[in-house]
Short mmCIF file of C-alpha atoms and ligand atoms in Angstrom, two decimals:
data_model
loop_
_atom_site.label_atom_id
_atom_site.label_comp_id
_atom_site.label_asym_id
_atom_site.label_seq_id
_atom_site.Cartn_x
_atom_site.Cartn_y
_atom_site.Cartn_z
CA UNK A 59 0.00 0.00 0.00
CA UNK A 60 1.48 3.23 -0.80
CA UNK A 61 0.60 5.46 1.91
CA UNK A 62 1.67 6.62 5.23
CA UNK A 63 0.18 8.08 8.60
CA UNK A 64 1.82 10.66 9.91
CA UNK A 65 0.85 10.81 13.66
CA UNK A 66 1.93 12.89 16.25
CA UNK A 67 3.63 10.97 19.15
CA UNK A 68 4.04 13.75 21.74
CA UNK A 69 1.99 16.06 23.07
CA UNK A 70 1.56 18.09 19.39
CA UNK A 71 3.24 20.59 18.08
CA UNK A 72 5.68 18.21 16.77
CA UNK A 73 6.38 20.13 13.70
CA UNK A 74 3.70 17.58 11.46
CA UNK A 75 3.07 20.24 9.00
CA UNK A 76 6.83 20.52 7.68
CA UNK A 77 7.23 16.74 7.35
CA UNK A 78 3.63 16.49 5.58
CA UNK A 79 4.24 19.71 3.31
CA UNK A 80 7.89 18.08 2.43
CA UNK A 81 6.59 14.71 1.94
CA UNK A 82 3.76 15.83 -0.05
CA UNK A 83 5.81 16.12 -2.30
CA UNK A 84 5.61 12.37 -3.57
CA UNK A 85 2.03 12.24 -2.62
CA UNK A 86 -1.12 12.27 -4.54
CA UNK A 87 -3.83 12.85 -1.90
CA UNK A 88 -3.08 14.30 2.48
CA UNK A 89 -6.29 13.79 3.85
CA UNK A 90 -7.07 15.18 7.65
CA UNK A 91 -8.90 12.84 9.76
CA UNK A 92 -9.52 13.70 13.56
CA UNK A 93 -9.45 17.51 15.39
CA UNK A 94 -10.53 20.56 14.38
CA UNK A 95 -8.90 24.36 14.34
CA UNK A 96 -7.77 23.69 17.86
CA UNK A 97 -4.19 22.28 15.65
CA UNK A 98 -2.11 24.90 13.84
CA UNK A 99 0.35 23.40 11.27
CA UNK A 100 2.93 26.00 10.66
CA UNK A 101 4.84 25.66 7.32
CA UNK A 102 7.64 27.61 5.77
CA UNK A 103 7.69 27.93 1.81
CA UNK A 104 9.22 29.94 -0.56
CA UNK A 105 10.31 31.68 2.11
CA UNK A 106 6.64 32.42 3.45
CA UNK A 107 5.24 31.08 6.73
CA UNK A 108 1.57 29.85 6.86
CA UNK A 109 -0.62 28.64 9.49
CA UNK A 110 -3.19 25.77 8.82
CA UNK A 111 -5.64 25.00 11.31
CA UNK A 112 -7.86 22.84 8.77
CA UNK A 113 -6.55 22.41 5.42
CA UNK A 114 -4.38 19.71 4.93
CA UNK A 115 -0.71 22.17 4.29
CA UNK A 116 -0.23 19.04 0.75
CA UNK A 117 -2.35 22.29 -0.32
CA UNK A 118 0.91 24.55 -0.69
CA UNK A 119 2.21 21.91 -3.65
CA UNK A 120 0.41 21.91 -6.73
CA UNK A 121 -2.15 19.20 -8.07
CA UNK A 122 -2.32 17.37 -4.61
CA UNK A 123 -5.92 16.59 -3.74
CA UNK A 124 -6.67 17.37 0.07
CA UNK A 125 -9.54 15.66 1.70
CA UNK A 126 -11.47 16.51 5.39
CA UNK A 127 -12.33 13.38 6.50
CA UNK A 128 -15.96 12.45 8.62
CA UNK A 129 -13.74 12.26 11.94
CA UNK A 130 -12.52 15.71 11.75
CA UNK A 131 -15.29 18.45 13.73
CA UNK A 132 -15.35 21.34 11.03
CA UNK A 133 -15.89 25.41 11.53
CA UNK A 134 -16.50 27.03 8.58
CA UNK A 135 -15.97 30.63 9.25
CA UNK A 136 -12.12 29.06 10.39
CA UNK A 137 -11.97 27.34 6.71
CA UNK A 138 -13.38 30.22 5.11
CA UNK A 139 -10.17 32.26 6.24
CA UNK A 140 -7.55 29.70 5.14
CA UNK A 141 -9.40 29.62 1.83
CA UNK A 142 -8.52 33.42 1.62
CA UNK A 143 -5.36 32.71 3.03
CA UNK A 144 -4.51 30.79 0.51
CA UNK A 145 -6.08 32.56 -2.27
CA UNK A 146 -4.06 35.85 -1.35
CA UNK A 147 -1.08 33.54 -1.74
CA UNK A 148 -2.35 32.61 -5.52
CA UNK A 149 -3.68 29.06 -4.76
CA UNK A 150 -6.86 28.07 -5.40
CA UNK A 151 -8.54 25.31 -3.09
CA UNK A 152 -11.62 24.76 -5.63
CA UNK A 153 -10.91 21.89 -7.32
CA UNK A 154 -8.41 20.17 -4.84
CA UNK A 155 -10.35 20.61 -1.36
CA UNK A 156 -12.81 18.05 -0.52
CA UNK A 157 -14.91 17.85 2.70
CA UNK A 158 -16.95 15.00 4.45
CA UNK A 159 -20.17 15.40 3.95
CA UNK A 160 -20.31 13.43 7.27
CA UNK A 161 -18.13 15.99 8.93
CA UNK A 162 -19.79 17.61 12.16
CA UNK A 163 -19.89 21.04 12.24
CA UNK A 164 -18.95 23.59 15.04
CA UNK A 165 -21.80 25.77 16.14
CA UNK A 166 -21.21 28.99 17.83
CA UNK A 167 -23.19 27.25 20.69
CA UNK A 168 -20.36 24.61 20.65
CA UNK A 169 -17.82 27.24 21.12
CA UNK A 170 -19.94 29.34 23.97
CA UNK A 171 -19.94 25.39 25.81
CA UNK A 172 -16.62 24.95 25.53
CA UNK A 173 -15.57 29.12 27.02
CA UNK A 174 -18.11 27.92 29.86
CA UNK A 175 -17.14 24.23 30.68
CA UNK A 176 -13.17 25.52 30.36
CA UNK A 177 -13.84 27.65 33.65
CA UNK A 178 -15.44 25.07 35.78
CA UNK A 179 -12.89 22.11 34.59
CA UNK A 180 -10.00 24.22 33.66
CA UNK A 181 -8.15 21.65 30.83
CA UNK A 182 -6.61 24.52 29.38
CA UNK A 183 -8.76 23.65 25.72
CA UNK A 184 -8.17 26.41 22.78
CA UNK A 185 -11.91 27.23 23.71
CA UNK A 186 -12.72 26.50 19.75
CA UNK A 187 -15.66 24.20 20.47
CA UNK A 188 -13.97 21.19 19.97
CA UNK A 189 -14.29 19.42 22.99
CA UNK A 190 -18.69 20.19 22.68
CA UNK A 191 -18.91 19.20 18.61
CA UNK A 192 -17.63 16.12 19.56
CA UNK A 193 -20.05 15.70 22.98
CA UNK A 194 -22.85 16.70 20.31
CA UNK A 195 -21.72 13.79 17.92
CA UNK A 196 -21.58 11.01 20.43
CA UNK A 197 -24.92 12.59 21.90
CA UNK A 198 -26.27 12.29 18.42
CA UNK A 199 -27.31 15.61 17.93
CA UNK A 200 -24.74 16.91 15.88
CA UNK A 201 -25.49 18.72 12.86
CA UNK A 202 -23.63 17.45 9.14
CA UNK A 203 -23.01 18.95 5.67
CA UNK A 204 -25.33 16.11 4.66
CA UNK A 205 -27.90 17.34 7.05
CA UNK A 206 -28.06 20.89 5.62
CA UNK A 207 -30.55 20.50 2.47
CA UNK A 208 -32.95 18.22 4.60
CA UNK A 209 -35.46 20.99 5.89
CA UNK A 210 -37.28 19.29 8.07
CA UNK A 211 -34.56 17.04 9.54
CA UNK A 212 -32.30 20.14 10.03
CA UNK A 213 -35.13 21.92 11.46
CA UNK A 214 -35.90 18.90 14.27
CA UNK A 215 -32.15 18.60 14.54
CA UNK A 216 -31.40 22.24 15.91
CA UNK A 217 -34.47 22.39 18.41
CA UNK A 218 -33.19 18.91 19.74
CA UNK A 219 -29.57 20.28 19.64
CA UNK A 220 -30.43 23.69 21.53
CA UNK A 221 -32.53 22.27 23.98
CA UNK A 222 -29.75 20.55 25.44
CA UNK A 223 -27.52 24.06 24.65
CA UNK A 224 -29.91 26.19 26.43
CA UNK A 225 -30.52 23.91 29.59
CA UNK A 226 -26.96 23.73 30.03
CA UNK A 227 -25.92 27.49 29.03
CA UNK A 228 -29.14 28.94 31.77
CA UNK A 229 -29.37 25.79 34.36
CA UNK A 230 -26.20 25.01 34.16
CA UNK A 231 -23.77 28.07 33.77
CA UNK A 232 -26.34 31.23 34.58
CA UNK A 233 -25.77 32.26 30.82
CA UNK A 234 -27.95 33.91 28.28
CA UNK A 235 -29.85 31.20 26.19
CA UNK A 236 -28.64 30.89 22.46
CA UNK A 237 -31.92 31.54 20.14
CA UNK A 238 -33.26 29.33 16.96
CA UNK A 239 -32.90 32.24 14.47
CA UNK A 240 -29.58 32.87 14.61
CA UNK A 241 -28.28 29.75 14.36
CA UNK A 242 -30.61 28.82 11.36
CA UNK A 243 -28.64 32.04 9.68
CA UNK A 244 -25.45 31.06 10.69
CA UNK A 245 -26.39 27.25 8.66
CA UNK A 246 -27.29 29.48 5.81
CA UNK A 247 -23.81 31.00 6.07
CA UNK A 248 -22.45 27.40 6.78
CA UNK A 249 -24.08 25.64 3.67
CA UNK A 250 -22.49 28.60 1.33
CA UNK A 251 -18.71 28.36 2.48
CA UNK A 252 -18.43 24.68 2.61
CA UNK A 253 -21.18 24.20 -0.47
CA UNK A 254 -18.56 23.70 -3.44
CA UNK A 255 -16.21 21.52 -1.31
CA UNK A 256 -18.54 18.85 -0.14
CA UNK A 257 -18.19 15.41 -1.47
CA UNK A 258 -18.74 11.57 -0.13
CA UNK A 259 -15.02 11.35 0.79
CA UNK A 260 -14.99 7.68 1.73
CA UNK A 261 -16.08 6.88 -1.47
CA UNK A 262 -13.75 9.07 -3.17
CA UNK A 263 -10.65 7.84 -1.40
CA UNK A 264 -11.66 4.56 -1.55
CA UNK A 265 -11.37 4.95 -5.10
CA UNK A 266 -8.19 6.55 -4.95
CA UNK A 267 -6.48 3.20 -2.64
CA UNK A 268 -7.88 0.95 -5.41
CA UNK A 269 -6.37 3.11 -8.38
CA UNK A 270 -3.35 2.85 -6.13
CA UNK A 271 -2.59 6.17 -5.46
CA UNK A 272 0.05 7.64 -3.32
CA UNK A 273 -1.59 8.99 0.30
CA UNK A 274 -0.54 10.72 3.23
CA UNK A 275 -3.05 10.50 6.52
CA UNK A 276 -2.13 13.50 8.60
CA UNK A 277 -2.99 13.46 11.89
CA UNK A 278 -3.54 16.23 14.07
CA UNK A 279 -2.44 17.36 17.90
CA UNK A 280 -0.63 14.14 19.54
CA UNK A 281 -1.13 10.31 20.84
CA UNK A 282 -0.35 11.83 24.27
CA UNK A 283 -3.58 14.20 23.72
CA UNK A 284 -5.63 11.38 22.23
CA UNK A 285 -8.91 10.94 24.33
CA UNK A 286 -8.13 7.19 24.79
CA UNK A 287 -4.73 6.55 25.93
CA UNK A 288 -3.37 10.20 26.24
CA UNK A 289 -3.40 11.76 30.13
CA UNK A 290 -7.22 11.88 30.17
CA UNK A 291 -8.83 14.20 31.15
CA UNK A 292 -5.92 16.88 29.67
CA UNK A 293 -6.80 15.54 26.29
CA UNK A 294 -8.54 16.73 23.38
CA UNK A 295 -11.83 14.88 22.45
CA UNK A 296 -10.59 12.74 19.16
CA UNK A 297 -8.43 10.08 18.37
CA UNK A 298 -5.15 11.38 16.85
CA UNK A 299 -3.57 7.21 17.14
CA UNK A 300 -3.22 6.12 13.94
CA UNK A 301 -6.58 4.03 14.74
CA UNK A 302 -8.39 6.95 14.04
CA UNK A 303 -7.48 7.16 10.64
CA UNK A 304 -9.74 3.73 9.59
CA UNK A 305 -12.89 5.78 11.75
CA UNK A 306 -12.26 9.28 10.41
CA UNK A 307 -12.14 8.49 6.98
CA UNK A 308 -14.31 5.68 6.29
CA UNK A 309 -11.65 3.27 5.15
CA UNK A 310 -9.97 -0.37 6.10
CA UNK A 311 -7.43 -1.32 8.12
CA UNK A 312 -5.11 -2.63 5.20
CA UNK A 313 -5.48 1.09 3.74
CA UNK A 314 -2.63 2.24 6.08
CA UNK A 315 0.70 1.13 4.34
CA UNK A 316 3.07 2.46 7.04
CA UNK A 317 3.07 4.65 10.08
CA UNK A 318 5.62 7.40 11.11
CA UNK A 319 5.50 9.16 14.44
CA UNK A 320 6.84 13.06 14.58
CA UNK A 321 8.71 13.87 17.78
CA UNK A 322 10.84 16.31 18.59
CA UNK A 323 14.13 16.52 20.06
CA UNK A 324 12.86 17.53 22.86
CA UNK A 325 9.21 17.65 24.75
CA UNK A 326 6.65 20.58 24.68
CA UNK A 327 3.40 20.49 25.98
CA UNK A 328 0.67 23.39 25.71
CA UNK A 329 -2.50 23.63 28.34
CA UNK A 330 -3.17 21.86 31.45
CA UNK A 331 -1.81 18.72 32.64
CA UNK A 332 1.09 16.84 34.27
CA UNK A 333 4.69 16.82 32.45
CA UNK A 334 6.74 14.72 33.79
CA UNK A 335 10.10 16.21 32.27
CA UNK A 336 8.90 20.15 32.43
CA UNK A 337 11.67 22.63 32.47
CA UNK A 338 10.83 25.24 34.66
CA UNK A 339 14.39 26.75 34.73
CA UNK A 340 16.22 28.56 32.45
CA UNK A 341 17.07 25.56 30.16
CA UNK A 342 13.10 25.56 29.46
CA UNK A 343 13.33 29.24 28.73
CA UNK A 344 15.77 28.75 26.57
CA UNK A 345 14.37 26.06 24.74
CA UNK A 346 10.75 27.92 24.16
CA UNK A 347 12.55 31.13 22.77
CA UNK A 348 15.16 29.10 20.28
CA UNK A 349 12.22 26.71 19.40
CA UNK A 350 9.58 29.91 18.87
CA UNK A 351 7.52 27.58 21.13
CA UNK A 352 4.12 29.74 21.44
CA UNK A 353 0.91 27.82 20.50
CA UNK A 354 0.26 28.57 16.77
CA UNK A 355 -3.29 28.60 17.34
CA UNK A 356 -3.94 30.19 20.47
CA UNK A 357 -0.19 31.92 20.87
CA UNK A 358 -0.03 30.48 24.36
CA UNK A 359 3.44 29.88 25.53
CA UNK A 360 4.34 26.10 25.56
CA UNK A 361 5.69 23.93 28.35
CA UNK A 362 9.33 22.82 27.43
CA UNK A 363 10.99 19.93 28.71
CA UNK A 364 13.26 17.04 28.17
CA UNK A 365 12.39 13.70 25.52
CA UNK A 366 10.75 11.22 27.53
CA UNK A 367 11.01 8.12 25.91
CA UNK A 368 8.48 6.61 28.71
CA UNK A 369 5.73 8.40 26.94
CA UNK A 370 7.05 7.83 23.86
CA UNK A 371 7.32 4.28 23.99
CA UNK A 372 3.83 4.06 25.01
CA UNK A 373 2.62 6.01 22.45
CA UNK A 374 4.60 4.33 19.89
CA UNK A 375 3.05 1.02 21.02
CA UNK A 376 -0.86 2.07 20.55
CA UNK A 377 -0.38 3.79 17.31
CA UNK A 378 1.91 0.91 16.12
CA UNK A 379 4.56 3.41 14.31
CA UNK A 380 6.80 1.83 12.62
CA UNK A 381 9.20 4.46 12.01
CA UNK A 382 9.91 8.43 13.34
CA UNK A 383 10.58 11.65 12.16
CA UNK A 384 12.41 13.77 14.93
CA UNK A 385 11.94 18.01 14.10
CA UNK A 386 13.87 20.67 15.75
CA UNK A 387 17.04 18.89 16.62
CA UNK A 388 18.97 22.13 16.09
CA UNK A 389 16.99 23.68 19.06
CA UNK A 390 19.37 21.94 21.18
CA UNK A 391 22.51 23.06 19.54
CA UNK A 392 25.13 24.37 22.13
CA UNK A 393 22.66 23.70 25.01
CA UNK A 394 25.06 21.71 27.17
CA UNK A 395 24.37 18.26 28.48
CA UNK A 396 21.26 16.95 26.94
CA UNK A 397 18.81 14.72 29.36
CA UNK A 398 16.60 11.93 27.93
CA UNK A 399 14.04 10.12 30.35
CA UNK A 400 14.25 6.53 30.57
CA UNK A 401 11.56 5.42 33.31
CA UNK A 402 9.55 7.49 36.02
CA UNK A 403 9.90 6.93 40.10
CA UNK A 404 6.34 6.81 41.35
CA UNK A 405 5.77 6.46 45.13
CA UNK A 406 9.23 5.66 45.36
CA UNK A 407 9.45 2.71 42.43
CA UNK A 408 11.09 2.98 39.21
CA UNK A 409 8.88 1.90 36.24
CA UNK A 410 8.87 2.11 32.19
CA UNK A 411 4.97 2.57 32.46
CA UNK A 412 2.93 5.06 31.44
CA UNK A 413 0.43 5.70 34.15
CA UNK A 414 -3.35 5.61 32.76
CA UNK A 415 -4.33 7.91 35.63
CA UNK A 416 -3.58 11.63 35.72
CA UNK A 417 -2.68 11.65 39.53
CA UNK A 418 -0.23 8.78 39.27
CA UNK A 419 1.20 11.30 35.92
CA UNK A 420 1.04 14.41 38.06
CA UNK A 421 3.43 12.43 40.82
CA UNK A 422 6.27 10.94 38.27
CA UNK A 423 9.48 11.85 39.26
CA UNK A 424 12.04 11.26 35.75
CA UNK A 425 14.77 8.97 35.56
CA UNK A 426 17.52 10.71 33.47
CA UNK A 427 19.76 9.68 31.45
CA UNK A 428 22.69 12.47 30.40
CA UNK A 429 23.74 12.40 27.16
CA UNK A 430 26.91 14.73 25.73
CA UNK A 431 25.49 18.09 24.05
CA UNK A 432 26.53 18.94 20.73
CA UNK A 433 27.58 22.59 19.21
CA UNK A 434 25.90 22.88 15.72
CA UNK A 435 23.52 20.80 13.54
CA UNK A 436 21.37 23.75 12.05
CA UNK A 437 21.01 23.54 8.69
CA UNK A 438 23.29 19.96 7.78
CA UNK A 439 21.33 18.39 5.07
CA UNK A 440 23.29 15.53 5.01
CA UNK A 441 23.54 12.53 7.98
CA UNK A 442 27.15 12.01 7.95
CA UNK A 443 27.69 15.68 8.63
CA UNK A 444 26.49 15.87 12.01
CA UNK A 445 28.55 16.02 14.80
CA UNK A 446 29.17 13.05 16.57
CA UNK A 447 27.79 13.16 19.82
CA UNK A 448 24.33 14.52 18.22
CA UNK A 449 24.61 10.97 15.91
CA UNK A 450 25.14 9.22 19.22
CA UNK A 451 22.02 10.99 21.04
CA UNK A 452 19.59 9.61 18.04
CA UNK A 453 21.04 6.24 18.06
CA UNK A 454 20.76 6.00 21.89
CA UNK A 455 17.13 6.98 21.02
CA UNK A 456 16.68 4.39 18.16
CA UNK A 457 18.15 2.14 20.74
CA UNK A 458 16.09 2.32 23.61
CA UNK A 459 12.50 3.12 21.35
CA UNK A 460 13.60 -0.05 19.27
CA UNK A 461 12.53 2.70 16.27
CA UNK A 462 14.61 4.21 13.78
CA UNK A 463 14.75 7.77 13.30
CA UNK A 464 14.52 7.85 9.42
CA UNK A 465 14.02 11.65 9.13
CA UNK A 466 15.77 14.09 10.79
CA UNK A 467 15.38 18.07 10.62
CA UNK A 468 17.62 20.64 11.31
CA UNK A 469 15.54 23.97 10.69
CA UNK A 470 12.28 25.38 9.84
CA UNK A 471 12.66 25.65 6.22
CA UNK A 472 11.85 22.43 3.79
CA UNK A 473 15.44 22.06 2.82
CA UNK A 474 16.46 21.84 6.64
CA UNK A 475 15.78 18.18 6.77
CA UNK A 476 17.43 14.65 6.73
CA UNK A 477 15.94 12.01 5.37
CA UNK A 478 17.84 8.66 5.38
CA UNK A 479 15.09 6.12 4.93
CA UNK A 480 12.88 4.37 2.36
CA UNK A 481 8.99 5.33 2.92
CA UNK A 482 5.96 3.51 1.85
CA UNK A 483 5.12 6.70 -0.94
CA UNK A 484 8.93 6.24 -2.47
P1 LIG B 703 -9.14 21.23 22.83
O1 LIG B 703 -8.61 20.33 21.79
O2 LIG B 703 -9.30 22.66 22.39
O3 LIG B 703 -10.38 20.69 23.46
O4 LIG B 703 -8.04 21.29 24.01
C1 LIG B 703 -7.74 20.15 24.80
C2 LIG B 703 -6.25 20.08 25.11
O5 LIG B 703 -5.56 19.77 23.89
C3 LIG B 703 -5.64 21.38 25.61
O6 LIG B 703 -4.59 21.07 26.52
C4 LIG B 703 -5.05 22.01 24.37
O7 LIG B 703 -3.99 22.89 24.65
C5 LIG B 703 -4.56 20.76 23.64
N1 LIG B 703 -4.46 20.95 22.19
C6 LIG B 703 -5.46 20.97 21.29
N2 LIG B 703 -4.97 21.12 20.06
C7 LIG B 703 -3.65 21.16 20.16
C8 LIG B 703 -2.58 21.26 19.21
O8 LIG B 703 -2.77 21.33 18.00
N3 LIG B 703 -1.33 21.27 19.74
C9 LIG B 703 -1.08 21.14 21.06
N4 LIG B 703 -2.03 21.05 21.97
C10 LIG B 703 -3.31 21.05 21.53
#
């Protein structure tokens, strides 16, 4: 199968959009399956930066076709300005963009929930309406592109949806109740943006795995975020493991021809939640600023630590990734000793396990292991010029994660990067 995943296997911000943008390249089709605009995929091309919160960044190369899959939870007005985006950039996303019409939609009611539910619970969320869109799809009274010409279905679907919304906004929260009219013009609104982009997108890439064509999954946030086996609660609500690919996109498990996990050289982690290798010293500081570590959604400062390979491992293991990518190695150019985690002391034991429970996170202690530092790797293009003691840091990695690192970048730019390995879309 030519295709790959390309998963997240930290807490996000792993620098995805670079490796999918570069390895677009030799793709035909990046499709999006899980999240929302709570990601931000930053890119560098042609010497231009752009942010993606939706659309697949394959979008940046010509002729690639970029699909939003069923799993993904979908705010127009958010696609509507990367459409612009990208049109004031001379690309047009007509005839390459196509959406599930199975995809849920975020309401503005979704995004009031989520502002009101993130003071009471305090996860730290990017208060986008995720977390609610997908509460309203398991609750099954979500609202779909497929939905949107059905008068009478659409009509039931919104009292049923705001009855909950209102009982929860008043009862609940002491809030002013959301009314029917508005939200039947903001569908109105909804239908036109998305309107020329909506297809049957199962059926379409279907098509496109039996014509043989090469495709990149691209997963959004991190495993460590996923709302299965990340620190639940401080998770988002989908599934960024590479299982949610088969769920998000309507296709079978043989579709998936390999998976590669993007970590970086270090850890970073952005809302609430334990960390067991956060670097609240100067080191961390230094890390944030060198890495431009601020949230490229929300512009929140990220946590900066140390590579745990506890979490790692784990996360490695229930995403079944076969191979990793490993961004922003020169961050840690000239930084001195470099630490890598190799087990957590909890209540005074030593284990390689990665606690299911947030409390038993929130009181790992990290094992380190110190590794010799390295002055300069920003920019090498080529493996064999690296200094040695950053070669011996990855292979101590690939060592004790039983993974190989098979790409390797050195800077933000496309051309910063290493690849020394054969993937699945050769
Ligand atoms: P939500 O996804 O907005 O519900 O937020 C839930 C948690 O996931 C919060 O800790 C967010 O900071 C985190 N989160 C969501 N999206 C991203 C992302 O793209 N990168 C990093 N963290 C994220």
């Amino acid at each position: 199968m030519k295709s790959i995943a390309v998963i997240g296997a930290q807490w996000g911000d792993e620098g995805k959009g670079k490796i999918v943008h570069l390895l677009s390249e030799k793709a035909d089709v990046i499709c999006r399956y899980q999240g929302g605009n709570n990601a931000g995929h930053t890119v560098v091309a042609g010497g231009k930066k752009y942010v993606f919160h939706l659309i697949p960044s394959g979008m940046l190369k010509e002729k690639k076709i970029c699909i939003i899959g069923n799993g993904v939870v979908l705010n127009p007005y958010a696609l509507k300005e990367e459409i612009e985006m990208l049109r004031g950039s001379g690309i047009e996303p007509r005839s390459r963009l196509f959406i599930s019409n199975r995809v849920h939609l975020i309401m503005p009611y979704h995004i009031e929930l989520d502002k009101a539910y993130e003071e009471a619970l305090g996860i730290g969320t990017t208060k986008r309406g995720i977390g609610p869109a997908y509460s309203f799809k398991y609750a099954r009274i979500g609202i779909r592109p497929c939905d949107l010409e059905e008068k009478s279905y659409l009509d039931s679907a919104i009292t049923r949806a705001l009855d909950e919304v209102n009982t929860i906004l008043v009862k609940r929260f002491g809030r002013k109740p959301v009314k029917k009219s508005e939200i039947m013009s903001t569908v109105e609104e909804y239908r036109d943006i998305i309107g020329p982009y909506v297809e049957d997108t199962s059926k379409m890439l279907n098509r496109f795995i039996d014509e043989d064509k090469r495709i990149i999954y691209e997963g959004a946030q991190g495993v460590l975020l996923d709302v299965d086996f990340g620190s639940y609660p401080y998770v988002t609500s989908s599934s960024p493991i590479s299982g949610g690919i088969l769920t998000g996109l309507g296709i079978g498990p043989k579709s998936i021809g390999q998976t590669v996990g993007i970590v970086k050289a270090y850890s970073t982690r952005v809302g609430g939640g334990p960390f067991p290798t956060e670097l609240k010293d100067k080191t961390g500081d230094l890390i944030r600023d060198r890495g431009d570590e601020y949230g490229a959604s929300t512009g929140r400062p990220r946590r900066c630590g140390w590579f745990d390979v506890v979490s790692v491992r784990h996360v490695l293991m229930v995403s079944g990734i076969e191979k990793l990518a490993m961004t922003k190695f020169d961050v840690l150019d000239n930084i001195g000793t470099v630490k890598v985690c190799t087990g957590y002391r909890i209540d005074g034991k030593q284990t390689g396990n990665f606690p299911p429970n947030v409390d038993v996170l929130g009181r790992a202690e990290p094992v380190y292991e110190e590794l010799e530092g390295w002055d300069k790797t920003s920019g090498i293009r080529d493996y064999e010029e690296l200094p040695s003691s950053a070669k011996a840091y990855i292979r101590a990695l690939e060592k004790i994660l039983d993974t190989e690192i098979g790409i390797l970048s050195t800077g933000p730019d496309e051309k910063d990067t290493i690849i020394k390995t054969k993937l699945a879309i050769d």
